[in-house]
Structure formats: structure tokens, C-alpha cells
XYZ file of C-alpha atoms in Angstrom:
481
model
C 0.082 0.069 -0.036
C 1.457 3.413 -0.940
C 1.985 5.817 1.905
C 0.561 9.251 1.923
C 3.053 12.133 1.199
C 2.343 15.833 1.490
C 4.617 17.924 -0.677
C 4.201 21.811 -0.521
C 4.283 22.404 -4.240
C 2.401 25.102 -6.082
C -0.277 23.874 -8.539
C 0.472 24.598 -12.210
C -2.646 26.707 -12.454
C -1.197 29.149 -10.081
C 1.888 29.695 -12.152
C 1.538 32.060 -15.009
C 2.174 30.546 -18.406
C 5.183 31.741 -20.334
C 4.676 34.796 -22.471
C 3.491 33.906 -26.005
C 2.801 30.264 -24.931
C 0.151 28.554 -27.159
C -2.221 25.664 -26.040
C -1.455 22.267 -27.467
C -3.460 21.269 -30.338
C -6.342 18.627 -29.649
C -4.417 15.628 -31.134
C -1.151 16.513 -29.290
C -3.190 17.088 -25.996
C -4.902 13.715 -26.300
C -1.556 11.995 -27.076
C -0.008 13.733 -24.027
C -2.907 12.469 -21.895
C -2.497 8.917 -23.054
C 1.163 9.032 -22.408
C 0.607 10.246 -18.801
C -1.907 7.672 -18.157
C 0.323 4.949 -19.483
C 3.239 6.184 -17.494
C 1.083 6.360 -14.171
C -0.260 2.838 -14.756
C 3.231 1.481 -15.422
C 4.705 3.101 -12.386
C 1.983 1.726 -10.189
C 2.330 -1.716 -11.695
C 6.126 -1.710 -11.107
C 5.605 -0.554 -7.628
C 3.439 -3.511 -6.677
C 5.653 -6.025 -8.668
C 9.013 -4.859 -7.176
C 7.657 -4.512 -3.565
C 6.057 -7.966 -3.815
C 9.317 -9.508 -5.054
C 11.446 -7.759 -2.315
C 8.867 -8.725 0.361
C 8.872 -12.397 -0.696
C 12.733 -12.945 -0.759
C 14.857 -13.110 2.255
C 17.876 -10.883 2.203
C 20.104 -8.902 4.597
C 18.717 -5.509 5.589
C 15.395 -6.274 3.850
C 13.523 -3.552 5.508
C 16.132 -0.847 4.305
C 15.838 -2.248 0.694
C 12.025 -2.011 0.739
C 12.172 1.505 2.041
C 14.558 2.608 -0.624
C 12.400 0.954 -3.465
C 9.373 2.567 -1.852
C 10.867 5.971 -1.799
C 12.243 5.789 -5.462
C 8.836 4.967 -6.957
C 7.138 7.705 -4.748
C 9.533 10.285 -6.132
C 8.883 9.196 -9.737
C 5.113 9.481 -9.195
C 5.148 12.779 -7.436
C 7.496 14.338 -10.098
C 5.040 13.254 -12.797
C 2.010 14.630 -10.734
C 3.830 17.955 -10.399
C 4.019 18.391 -14.126
C 0.270 17.657 -14.624
C -2.616 20.050 -14.252
C -5.619 19.349 -11.968
C -7.710 18.359 -14.986
C -5.158 16.079 -16.362
C -4.974 14.403 -12.890
C -8.822 14.138 -12.663
C -8.921 12.482 -16.105
C -6.172 9.961 -15.159
C -8.012 9.132 -11.754
C -11.177 8.457 -13.882
C -9.459 6.097 -16.238
C -7.707 4.037 -13.486
C -9.080 1.187 -11.615
C -10.516 1.955 -8.151
C -7.435 0.547 -6.255
C -4.887 2.335 -8.502
C -6.977 5.501 -8.303
C -6.871 5.249 -4.524
C -3.254 4.701 -4.478
C -2.455 7.551 -6.772
C -4.783 9.911 -4.736
C -2.633 9.163 -1.612
C 0.409 10.533 -3.408
C -1.378 13.814 -4.385
C -0.046 16.925 -2.327
C -2.617 18.108 0.083
C -2.486 21.747 -1.387
C -3.768 20.243 -4.743
C -6.456 17.950 -3.463
C -9.297 20.432 -3.448
C -8.522 21.599 -7.108
C -8.618 17.900 -8.264
C -11.839 17.190 -6.435
C -13.440 19.801 -8.685
C -12.500 17.769 -11.650
C -13.688 14.270 -10.837
C -17.287 12.865 -10.799
C -19.341 12.402 -7.731
C -18.952 8.579 -7.358
C -15.148 8.729 -7.727
C -14.905 11.690 -5.342
C -16.835 9.697 -2.716
C -14.558 6.705 -3.279
C -11.339 8.872 -2.889
C -12.387 11.478 -0.353
C -15.513 10.075 1.326
C -18.147 12.690 1.756
C -15.790 15.547 1.312
C -16.971 18.235 -0.993
C -14.562 20.470 -2.948
C -14.521 23.839 -1.446
C -13.839 27.302 -2.770
C -10.441 27.499 -1.012
C -9.004 31.006 -1.031
C -11.477 32.183 -3.608
C -14.679 33.906 -2.782
C -17.504 32.907 -5.183
C -20.809 34.504 -4.584
C -24.145 34.235 -6.255
C -26.796 36.827 -5.911
C -30.525 36.157 -6.346
C -33.436 38.616 -6.230
C -35.732 38.361 -3.387
C -38.443 40.912 -2.674
C -36.881 43.523 -5.032
C -33.323 43.032 -3.218
C -30.298 41.197 -4.149
C -29.560 38.281 -1.596
C -26.038 36.993 -1.361
C -25.579 33.259 -1.532
C -21.852 32.195 -0.861
C -20.624 29.325 -2.986
C -18.396 27.056 -0.963
C -19.075 23.685 -2.682
C -20.802 22.325 -5.726
C -24.213 22.004 -3.994
C -24.524 25.748 -3.407
C -25.157 26.334 -7.037
C -27.748 23.701 -7.419
C -31.304 24.825 -7.766
C -30.802 28.683 -7.731
C -31.201 31.175 -10.599
C -28.851 33.972 -9.903
C -28.805 37.421 -11.339
C -25.064 37.892 -10.668
C -22.259 35.516 -10.132
C -19.151 37.157 -8.712
C -15.794 35.065 -8.732
C -12.920 36.633 -6.837
C -9.407 34.977 -7.219
C -11.116 31.630 -8.386
C -8.864 28.777 -9.541
C -9.004 27.373 -13.034
C -10.978 24.334 -11.726
C -13.620 26.592 -9.997
C -13.926 28.739 -12.985
C -14.428 25.663 -15.160
C -17.066 24.163 -12.914
C -19.061 27.477 -12.741
C -18.700 27.860 -16.618
C -20.159 24.279 -17.149
C -22.910 24.898 -14.793
C -23.905 27.921 -16.810
C -22.845 26.794 -20.253
C -20.032 29.200 -21.097
C -16.078 29.437 -20.799
C -14.872 31.756 -17.981
C -11.407 33.182 -18.790
C -8.868 34.326 -16.159
C -8.976 38.113 -15.405
C -5.280 38.518 -16.131
C -5.878 37.384 -19.697
C -7.630 40.699 -20.376
C -4.334 42.585 -20.342
C -3.092 40.579 -23.274
C -6.091 41.347 -25.559
C -6.025 44.036 -28.389
C -8.018 47.148 -27.634
C -10.615 46.255 -30.372
C -11.089 42.830 -28.705
C -11.871 43.952 -25.251
C -15.540 44.526 -25.912
C -17.134 41.673 -27.953
C -20.498 40.715 -28.674
C -20.739 36.932 -29.687
C -23.102 35.487 -32.324
C -25.300 33.806 -29.844
C -25.801 37.068 -27.882
C -23.150 36.688 -25.323
C -21.453 40.022 -24.398
C -17.824 40.030 -22.875
C -16.095 43.201 -21.612
C -12.666 43.370 -20.269
C -12.352 46.591 -18.030
C -10.004 48.179 -15.633
C -11.162 49.198 -12.297
C -9.272 51.666 -9.979
C -7.794 50.407 -6.657
C -6.316 53.393 -4.787
C -4.667 52.469 -1.481
C -2.232 54.525 0.650
C 1.022 54.589 -1.336
C -0.272 52.016 -3.898
C -2.607 52.852 -6.783
C -3.160 50.587 -9.812
C -5.664 49.418 -12.207
C -7.173 45.930 -11.649
C -8.432 43.958 -14.599
C -12.075 42.754 -14.486
C -14.034 40.530 -16.893
C -17.736 40.923 -17.292
C -19.831 38.416 -19.195
C -23.582 38.851 -19.888
C -25.424 35.662 -20.849
C -28.942 34.522 -20.416
C -29.987 37.261 -18.046
C -26.945 36.618 -15.743
C -23.970 38.764 -15.089
C -20.664 37.016 -14.382
C -17.814 39.019 -12.930
C -14.213 37.627 -12.629
C -11.375 39.494 -10.748
C -8.236 38.676 -8.722
C -8.546 41.424 -6.019
C -11.207 42.873 -3.870
C -12.464 46.345 -5.141
C -14.075 49.273 -3.503
C -16.631 49.672 -6.286
C -17.921 46.062 -5.859
C -18.240 46.468 -2.091
C -20.174 49.609 -2.515
C -22.527 48.055 -5.138
C -23.048 44.998 -3.082
C -24.050 47.130 -0.073
C -26.423 49.175 -2.078
C -28.009 46.288 -3.831
C -28.485 44.032 -0.790
C -29.730 46.914 1.583
C -31.838 49.263 -0.698
C -35.073 48.124 -2.211
C -35.587 48.589 -5.918
C -31.856 48.296 -6.692
C -32.070 44.948 -8.269
C -33.160 45.111 -11.774
C -31.724 43.176 -14.738
C -28.167 42.228 -15.285
C -27.501 44.991 -17.580
C -28.572 47.612 -15.112
C -26.396 45.862 -12.462
C -23.425 46.221 -14.824
C -24.070 49.852 -15.388
C -24.419 50.368 -11.656
C -20.990 48.755 -11.160
C -19.467 51.168 -13.669
C -21.214 53.980 -11.949
C -19.746 52.932 -8.628
C -16.286 52.899 -10.084
C -16.797 56.451 -11.525
C -17.852 57.573 -8.031
C -14.654 56.006 -6.631
C -12.612 57.697 -9.068
C -14.225 60.974 -8.155
C -13.445 60.426 -4.528
C -9.787 59.775 -5.466
C -9.723 63.080 -7.359
C -10.862 64.895 -4.314
C -7.922 63.305 -2.515
C -5.566 64.550 -5.202
C -7.129 68.180 -4.874
C -6.432 67.907 -1.080
C -2.801 66.673 -1.504
C -2.098 69.321 -4.184
C -3.615 72.105 -2.003
C -1.243 71.165 0.818
C 1.763 71.039 -1.544
C 0.733 74.425 -2.999
C 0.688 76.026 0.371
C 4.241 74.770 0.993
C 5.547 75.738 -2.479
C 4.210 79.235 -2.230
C 5.341 79.936 1.167
C 8.263 82.276 1.993
C 11.134 79.746 1.659
C 11.755 76.082 0.776
C 14.753 74.085 1.422
C 16.198 71.529 -0.779
C 15.015 68.546 1.403
C 11.493 69.889 1.418
C 11.653 70.508 -2.361
C 12.649 66.800 -2.765
C 9.718 65.568 -0.656
C 7.372 67.757 -2.497
C 8.454 66.516 -5.934
C 8.002 62.975 -4.840
C 4.466 63.811 -3.643
C 3.661 65.575 -6.828
C 4.881 62.681 -8.865
C 2.616 60.233 -6.960
C -0.367 62.440 -7.414
C 0.397 62.929 -11.128
C 0.648 59.054 -11.398
C -2.692 58.615 -9.770
C -4.338 61.313 -11.769
C -3.161 59.795 -15.031
C -4.542 56.363 -13.953
C -7.947 57.830 -13.037
C -8.130 59.388 -16.497
C -7.184 56.098 -18.111
C -9.718 54.132 -16.155
C -12.617 56.663 -16.731
C -11.784 56.449 -20.427
C -11.959 52.770 -20.350
C -15.416 53.049 -18.551
C -16.555 55.459 -21.035
C -15.737 53.128 -23.946
C -17.584 50.208 -22.022
C -20.718 52.274 -21.376
C -20.715 53.447 -24.983
C -20.358 49.766 -26.170
C -23.319 48.737 -24.095
C -25.438 51.506 -25.371
C -24.647 50.578 -28.989
C -25.422 47.012 -28.254
C -28.936 47.965 -27.198
C -29.041 45.585 -24.235
C -30.043 48.182 -21.670
C -33.540 48.837 -20.656
C -34.859 52.490 -20.286
C -33.849 53.141 -16.716
C -30.403 51.765 -16.993
C -30.041 53.628 -20.256
C -30.696 56.804 -18.427
C -28.209 55.893 -15.881
C -25.622 55.343 -18.603
C -26.095 58.635 -20.085
C -25.683 60.203 -16.624
C -22.459 58.281 -16.048
C -21.179 59.630 -19.460
C -21.919 63.209 -18.343
C -20.175 62.582 -15.077
C -17.060 61.204 -16.996
C -16.909 64.316 -19.166
C -16.940 66.441 -15.915
C -14.139 64.266 -14.527
C -12.018 64.591 -17.649
C -12.176 68.415 -17.132
C -11.030 68.063 -13.465
C -8.184 65.684 -14.502
C -6.953 68.106 -17.084
C -7.072 70.946 -14.497
C -5.161 68.878 -12.120
C -2.410 68.076 -14.662
C -1.978 71.801 -15.339
C -1.848 72.569 -11.584
C 0.652 69.740 -10.860
C 2.787 70.960 -13.721
C 2.773 74.524 -12.368
C 3.707 73.317 -8.803
C 6.475 71.117 -10.172
C 7.882 74.076 -12.182
C 7.573 76.314 -9.074
C 9.419 73.753 -6.826
C 12.244 73.355 -9.490
C 12.442 77.134 -9.528
C 12.876 77.269 -5.780
C 15.727 74.641 -6.121
C 17.395 76.996 -8.725
C 16.942 79.978 -6.417
C 18.701 77.997 -3.589
C 21.502 77.055 -5.932
C 21.940 80.754 -7.041
C 22.019 81.814 -3.462
C 24.878 79.512 -2.752
C 26.714 80.635 -5.733
C 26.265 84.259 -4.723
C 27.601 83.453 -1.210
C 30.658 81.950 -2.702
C 31.136 84.901 -4.894
C 30.959 87.414 -1.897
C 33.401 85.230 -0.031
C 35.866 85.370 -2.934
C 35.454 89.152 -3.246
C 35.968 89.774 0.432
C 39.146 87.589 0.516
C 40.682 88.853 -2.702
C 42.293 92.102 -1.115
C 43.299 90.176 2.015
C 44.959 87.618 -0.191
C 46.850 90.407 -1.872
C 47.903 91.929 1.468
C 49.001 88.531 2.717
C 51.133 88.112 -0.388
C 52.807 91.431 0.250
C 53.448 90.575 3.822
C 55.178 87.357 2.960
C 57.725 89.110 0.560
C 61.192 89.933 1.658
C 60.528 93.704 0.727
C 58.144 93.880 3.672
C 60.936 92.685 6.033
C 63.101 95.458 4.598
C 60.420 98.126 4.988
C 59.974 97.198 8.617
C 63.529 96.491 9.551
C 63.454 99.035 12.289
C 60.138 97.864 13.735
C 59.753 94.976 16.027
C 58.297 92.104 14.051
C 55.421 91.332 16.462
C 54.288 94.986 15.990
C 54.805 94.914 12.315
C 52.936 91.684 11.622
C 50.208 92.641 14.070
C 49.584 95.783 12.122
C 49.599 93.797 8.837
C 46.888 91.348 10.278
C 44.822 94.217 11.646
C 44.992 95.973 8.301
C 43.981 92.810 6.404
C 40.950 92.484 8.819
C 39.897 96.134 8.314
C 40.152 95.709 4.476
C 38.097 92.620 4.512
C 35.552 94.087 6.855
C 35.209 97.253 4.710
C 34.862 95.204 1.512
C 32.014 93.156 3.098
C 30.225 96.233 4.346
C 30.610 97.962 0.977
C 29.006 94.857 -0.775
C 26.190 94.750 1.846
C 25.468 98.516 1.230
C 25.422 98.135 -2.552
C 23.022 95.097 -2.175
C 20.660 97.070 0.112
C 20.744 100.098 -2.216
C 19.846 97.910 -5.273
C 17.056 96.221 -3.264
C 15.661 99.684 -2.248
C 15.758 100.901 -5.764
C 13.847 97.788 -7.049
C 11.293 98.343 -4.344
C 10.777 101.910 -5.165
C 10.415 101.097 -8.879
C 7.845 98.328 -8.188
C 5.702 100.808 -6.005
C 5.774 103.755 -8.363
C 3.097 104.121 -10.919
C 3.727 103.001 -14.412
C 5.183 105.736 -16.588
C 4.717 105.879 -20.379
C 7.425 104.185 -22.239
C 9.632 106.492 -24.468
C 12.113 103.860 -25.681
C 10.377 102.889 -28.851
C 9.924 104.538 -32.222
C 6.742 104.801 -34.381
């Protein structure tokens, strides 16, 4: 009997596929499935055969030999299972005999058992795991049904939760490929991964299929402290049901769930529900813009103050860059929402009330576009002003160095004269402490006089500039007709 082993490996579904990788053609996939099944069957047969031979023969250290043979076969089986997806493992378990399926199940890592249970039929699942139902794991799958004019949330934790309900909205948050496949088979449509939306061309993000199914790949704003980004979301409208797929919790979805489950009359059709989700995202973008206004206002008061050090300027530039990035992301997201709403209106799938809401959302987006343009201008102004303060600080340092050089230039000349032999000849009759003391005093007086003169000239120039700015404008005479 094969012992159970738990290996902390990550399922292949959780690993992103290489960029540009293409799925195998149907004949190649079938051939790979047959090869995997044959290899698994051969490994299990050899395991039983070798273990039986070793067990029937008497030899020194027989227990050690049995353990080594056992571990060798376990490593081969687990390496093969690691390369297979949950669906491939489910197909192999279905094709094996009950005893072999049970033996193979014991070698499956515990982290992958739940995904494989989604792939096997009910009788085989009872044989392998007893009465255990496949759960939603880390995913949060919720179905929403209409009761008394309100949406009621039905958490989906196993297969039985979707049986016998007619949802208006099915929301899949961070669902695995096995869970997406089960929900898709339950409603008769394929459900893609939300990350696949980023690989689509712009023209392929809003599609209406021949049988009436509508697919939209949109970006929703997620603005957290110090971290703002766009989260891809996939929407599918089919048969009066809205399907949403995403990998992160979003404030717009929380807001819409709260409204639809607490306020009567919010539950309409799936098209109206989708428009409300886009409207909640626009409201969230407007709130983020208000935050940008507040941040830019604080920065403006600092920049337009009396003085600004280089360290403060560096912090302000970092803040301005963050707000500019968030403002650009908001503008990109509301543009994406505008295109999605326009696409829904062209498809003529919205009822009269959702259609009015869609028109109002488009008007709100136009208003937000004006605000983002104004914020871009204000951010550019503050950035230029901050850089101007940095230049002023640099010019001030250069001016200080210039004054320092001018003050010490005559002192250097006097020091050079004092170091010559002629000075000793001129002061030959004077004691040297007195002579050099007088020289040092003279150098100090010359330097002080130079400094005072420079300060007087600067003060006079500043006074003339103030008087000129305070005087009324006089007619100019330095031009010719």
C-alpha cells in the first residue's frame, strides 16, 4: 500500500504561463494524456511488482531495501504529478481502476486535493475522499439572487450551493481554473482568467458573440495608501446573468453589493447591475480626485510659502509625482469606463432606466475629464515652481561663494605682500610682532570694509527695486513709431 506524502508544491494553475505560449492542439493534448496515463499505470504496476518480489525474498537489511524501493517509486510518481494540471490528474484518476486511483490519490499533495476534487465525478470523489465536498479554497465565489426586490447573497463554498438557484449575478474573486471551469460548465460558457484581459487588443476587449453573449474586459481603480493601480475585471452577460471575474477585492464592488442588498428597488436586470458597477467605479474615481485636490492644495501652500529648502523640495517633488501618476491612472480608467458604457448603449441591451443611468455616467465622466485636465495643469505649475525654488537656492549658494571670494581677494593681496622680503626690509626698524600685528589688523579692516561695501550696494539695489515696483507706471519712450 502506498503511503501518503504531503509535498508543498504550487499547482500549475497558480503559475503564469510563459509569454506567448500557445495551447497544445487537440491531437497533441490527447496523445500527452495517453502518455501520462500509461506512465502512471506502469509506475503503479512496477511498484506492486517490485515490492512483492522484495517482500517475498529473504535478504540482509530487507527493511532498508524495501524503504529505498518505496521512496524511489514515490519520487517518480510525485514528479509526474507535479507536471500535470488538475484537470489532467482528474482524467487519469477517472481512467484508472478503483485501487490504482486510490493509491494515486494518496500521493497527491494536500495543497492540490481540493482542485482535483472539482475535476472528478461524484462517485469517484466519494471513493477517494469520502463525503468531502470540494470547497472554494481561498477564492470567494458569490451568487446573488433577487428576493423581494433586493439582491440576496449566496456564498458558494461547494458544488451543491449552485444547485437549484437562478442567480442574477455570479461574482468570482480569485477563483482557480478548476472553480472557473465548474461554474462555466454549470451555466454553459467558458470563464477566462481576469489577467488574460491585459493581453487582448483594444478592439477585442468589448465583444458581442453571435449567440448574444457579451464580454467586456475593463480596468477598475484600486487606490490604497501609497499604492494605486488598475485591476483587470472580466464581465460576461449571458442568459440574463452577469458574471464578473477578478483577482482582487475592489471598493466599487463592495459599494454596489451594499447598495443592492440593503436598498429596495436596486435589483433590476443584469444590464442595469453592470451599469451600476461602472457607476460605482466612477464615483470611486471622483473620490480619489478629491484626495488629489487635497494633496495638491497642501503642496501648493508649502511651495508658495516664503522659503523652501532642498530637502522639502525633494519631498514635494515625490508627492507631486505620486499624485500625477494617480491622476493619469484615473483618467485612463474613466476613459475605459466611457468606452464600455458606449459599447453597451450601442449593443441596445439596456432597458430604459439603465440607459438613463448610462447617459448620466457619461456626463459625469466628461466632468471628471475636465477635472483631471485642470489637475495636470496645476501639478505641472507646482512642479515648475518647486524646481524654480531649487534653482534659487543654488543661485544663493553661488552668490555666497562669490561674496566670499570678493571679500578675501584684497586680503590675499595683502597677505602676499606681507610674505615678501621687501616687507621685512620696510619694517626692519620695527619689532616684528608689531609689524605683523599691524599687517593682520589691516587685512581684517580691508576685509570688513569690503564686506560692508558689498552689503550697502545690495541694500541700495534692493531699495531701488522696491521703489520702482511701488511707483506708478510711466509711459514708455524707448520705442519709435
